[in-house]
Structures are given as structure tokens and as C-alpha cells.
C-alpha positions as MATLAB code, in Angstrom:
seq = 'MTGLPGETGSTVPTGSTGAGRSHRLVVLRHAKSAWPDGVPDRDRPLAARGERDAPAAGRAIAQTIGPPDLALCSTAVRARRTWELAAGEWDTPPPVRYEPRLYAVGVPELLGVVREVPAEVGTLLLIGHNPGLADLVLALAGDGVDDTLDRVGTKFPTSAIAVLSWHGATWSDLAPGTALLTAMTVPRGPAR';
ca = [
      -7.426   63.519   10.574;
      -7.756   67.072   12.261;
     -10.509   69.174   12.081;
     -11.809   72.142   10.980;
     -11.501   75.147   12.334;
     -13.608   75.045   15.636;
     -14.155   71.703   15.376;
     -11.602   71.081   18.186;
      -9.789   68.077   16.816;
     -13.348   66.042   17.164;
     -13.423   63.192   14.159;
     -16.862   60.771   13.432;
     -15.190   57.364   12.914;
     -16.589   55.778    9.400;
     -16.996   51.900    8.098;
     -19.472   51.188   11.347;
     -22.554   48.788   10.472;
     -25.819   48.587   12.419;
     -28.291   50.946   14.725;
     -24.542   52.430   15.161;
     -23.583   53.182   12.339;
     -21.576   57.321   11.880;
     -22.489   59.635    9.090;
     -21.763   63.358    8.391;
     -23.755   65.434    6.376;
     -21.302   68.305    5.311;
     -23.469   71.422    4.723;
     -22.342   74.576    1.930;
     -23.701   77.652    1.123;
     -23.551   78.387   -2.333;
     -20.739   81.207   -2.482;
     -20.913   84.318   -3.479;
     -23.286   85.380   -6.478;
     -23.600   88.283   -8.274;
     -26.852   90.235   -8.689;
     -27.112   91.002  -12.538;
     -29.837   93.246  -13.806;
     -32.632   90.828  -15.574;
     -31.420   87.069  -14.844;
     -33.864   85.086  -12.634;
     -32.575   84.609   -9.237;
     -32.112   80.539  -10.644;
     -29.932   82.025  -12.779;
     -27.763   84.413  -10.944;
     -23.436   83.132  -11.535;
     -20.962   83.938   -8.865;
     -19.530   87.069   -8.667;
     -16.054   87.011   -8.620;
     -15.612   86.563   -4.645;
     -17.459   83.347   -4.824;
     -15.305   81.952   -8.035;
     -12.409   82.662   -5.036;
     -14.025   81.336   -2.784;
     -16.066   77.960   -4.335;
     -12.766   76.138   -4.815;
     -11.292   77.873   -0.852;
     -14.533   75.473    0.422;
     -13.511   72.442   -1.834;
      -9.884   72.480   -0.408;
     -10.950   73.200    3.424;
     -12.957   69.824    2.509;
     -10.457   67.951    1.412;
      -8.219   68.608    3.764;
     -10.100   67.824    6.973;
     -12.932   65.638    5.932;
     -12.459   63.841    2.584;
     -14.107   63.874   -0.017;
     -17.740   63.071    0.817;
     -19.674   59.640   -0.875;
     -22.214   61.792   -2.497;
     -23.087   65.303   -3.309;
     -26.645   67.127   -3.379;
     -26.791   70.174   -5.061;
     -29.120   72.574   -5.926;
     -30.402   73.270  -10.098;
     -29.351   76.538   -9.089;
     -26.371   78.495  -11.701;
     -24.379   79.850   -7.959;
     -24.775   76.689   -6.621;
     -24.024   74.516   -9.675;
     -20.909   76.784   -9.729;
     -20.117   76.246   -6.277;
     -19.807   72.947   -6.638;
     -18.008   72.284   -9.871;
     -15.334   74.413   -8.596;
     -15.232   73.035   -4.948;
     -15.133   69.994   -6.105;
     -12.047   70.477   -8.390;
      -9.501   70.634   -5.583;
     -10.254   66.868   -5.085;
      -8.394   63.670   -6.835;
     -11.884   62.732   -7.345;
     -14.666   64.174   -7.018;
     -17.645   61.814   -5.475;
     -21.007   61.740   -7.374;
     -23.288   64.903   -7.888;
     -27.279   64.846   -7.905;
     -28.592   68.141   -9.243;
     -32.010   68.801   -7.330;
     -34.365   71.001   -8.027;
     -35.571   70.269   -4.052;
     -32.354   72.014   -2.699;
     -33.705   75.666   -4.167;
     -35.729   78.464   -2.192;
     -37.025   76.011    0.638;
     -37.521   75.632    4.176;
     -36.079   72.821    6.731;
     -38.706   70.054    5.981;
     -38.296   70.191    2.527;
     -34.169   69.683    2.494;
     -34.444   67.157    5.523;
     -37.256   65.210    3.153;
     -34.275   64.623   -0.338;
     -31.816   63.747    2.308;
     -33.797   61.178    4.034;
     -33.543   59.469    0.735;
     -29.715   59.325    0.601;
     -29.029   55.566    0.651;
     -28.131   53.706    3.509;
     -24.319   53.034    2.371;
     -23.558   57.163    2.849;
     -21.509   57.609    4.992;
     -20.772   61.549    4.382;
     -23.251   63.521    2.398;
     -22.687   66.930    0.944;
     -25.877   68.908    0.335;
     -24.943   72.646   -1.854;
     -27.844   74.557   -1.289;
     -29.140   78.157   -0.281;
     -30.344   80.871    2.893;
     -32.001   80.469    5.215;
     -33.154   77.158    4.799;
     -29.141   75.904    5.167;
     -28.839   77.671    8.166;
     -32.374   76.395    9.491;
     -31.573   72.749    8.635;
     -28.619   72.907   10.501;
     -30.046   74.370   13.698;
     -32.770   72.206   13.487;
     -30.984   68.675   13.582;
     -28.166   69.729   15.943;
     -29.372   68.775   19.336;
     -25.486   70.168   20.267;
     -22.900   71.705   18.847;
     -18.923   71.502   19.655;
     -17.991   74.950   20.911;
     -19.750   78.033   19.504;
     -20.823   76.527   16.835;
     -24.141   76.253   17.707;
     -24.182   80.584   18.137;
     -21.534   80.858   14.976;
     -24.167   79.232   12.282;
     -27.132   80.657   14.713;
     -25.537   84.586   14.136;
     -24.894   84.513   10.354;
     -24.378   80.879    7.762;
     -22.871   83.200    5.189;
     -21.370   82.614    1.331;
     -18.974   79.308    1.482;
     -19.896   78.562    4.677;
     -19.158   74.808    5.433;
     -21.432   73.183    8.768;
     -20.599   70.001    9.720;
     -22.889   67.581   11.559;
     -22.126   64.186   12.754;
     -24.669   61.252   13.731;
     -25.752   58.060   14.217;
     -28.599   55.740   12.637;
     -29.394   52.786   10.115;
     -29.785   55.220    6.898;
     -30.472   58.257    6.211;
     -34.394   58.249    6.487;
     -33.748   57.928   10.827;
     -31.936   61.283    9.959;
     -34.428   63.713   12.634;
     -34.000   66.959   14.341;
     -32.277   67.392   17.693;
     -30.615   64.567   17.280;
     -26.916   65.872   15.391;
     -23.642   67.225   16.695;
     -22.119   70.085   15.219;
     -18.845   69.384   14.848;
     -17.343   72.459   12.967;
     -18.385   75.264   11.162;
     -16.426   76.832    8.913;
     -16.307   79.980    6.178;
     -13.481   79.424    4.077;
     -12.247   82.610    1.600;
      -9.883   82.865   -1.390;
      -7.662   84.923   -2.090;
      -8.487   88.660   -2.528;
      -7.957   90.569   -5.451;
];
């Protein structure tokens, strides 16, 4: 398996058991959204660029990581549409749970939702919003490969993907500073 750009070819083994079990948290910020007049924030759709970038994000995840075991997605329209377009790039999309607690929240709330994930999930995809997602990545990452931490700290734009790996028996063991940020990339669709 090759890594996402910035991952320097590192991979995280899966299928191990016990306290050393490897987990991956794939964080995907929703694709570029539109700002139509009179539309509440939660109901904003994707912009044309977002409609192109979301499938590119799905392809990047499929080609380098493979489909996750579970997706947790914000209930906001732009996040749901990002999920639909990204998952459309996979032969067999994983189960998805639309989670209202992922909308417009900070690190404690996001981490609380992640810690509820069943232990058998090895790779989790989290689709949501900034600034919460970038803050979560920075809080969880005790270290990063190459310049990944600096890049997330500088900007985590729409359609950005961050991959964190960590070891623990269950998702409830995930704590700040315990993960390695192995990749950060921003896939873009074709310009029109």
C-alpha cells in the first residue's frame, strides 16, 4: 500500500489484537460549500468546486487507505453530500452514521463521539467541519510524519484529509497526544 502524499510510504498494520491493536482515524473536512442567500448554515449545499473535489477525496482515500470500516458524518447538507460523492468512488462503501453531534462543535465533543465507536472498527472516517476538525487533529497528534503537523496547523482547507494512527484496545482509549499524524493531503477535482 502506498501512502497519501506526505505519508512517506508508511502504512499502519491492521488486524492485530489486544492493547497494541492499530487504529486509523481518517478526518475529512467537507468539500467547498456554496453560500446561497437565505439558506441556514446547516442547509448550505456544495459549490460546483465542492461537487468536483468530493469525488477526488473519495478516490484518494480508496487508492491509498482503502474504504474505512465505518463513517461518521455530520448531518449538515454539505457534509452529507461530501460523503455521498466520496463514497460513490468505492466499490463497497462502508456503513455510515449521520451524527448531529459533529456539527459546529469543538474537540471535546468530537472526541466524545469518536470514543463511542465499537472496538472492532479498525479504520474510522470522520466527516465534518472546521475549526473543530483541524483542532481535533492537532490535539490528537503527538507527532507527525514530515511537515504534516505544520500543514494542518497552517491551513486545513475544504476536502482536506488527515490520517492519524494510534494503538489501543478500544476507541475509548484515544487521548490527546497519543496518535501519529501520518498523512495530510488536499485532493482536488478537475477544474472547469
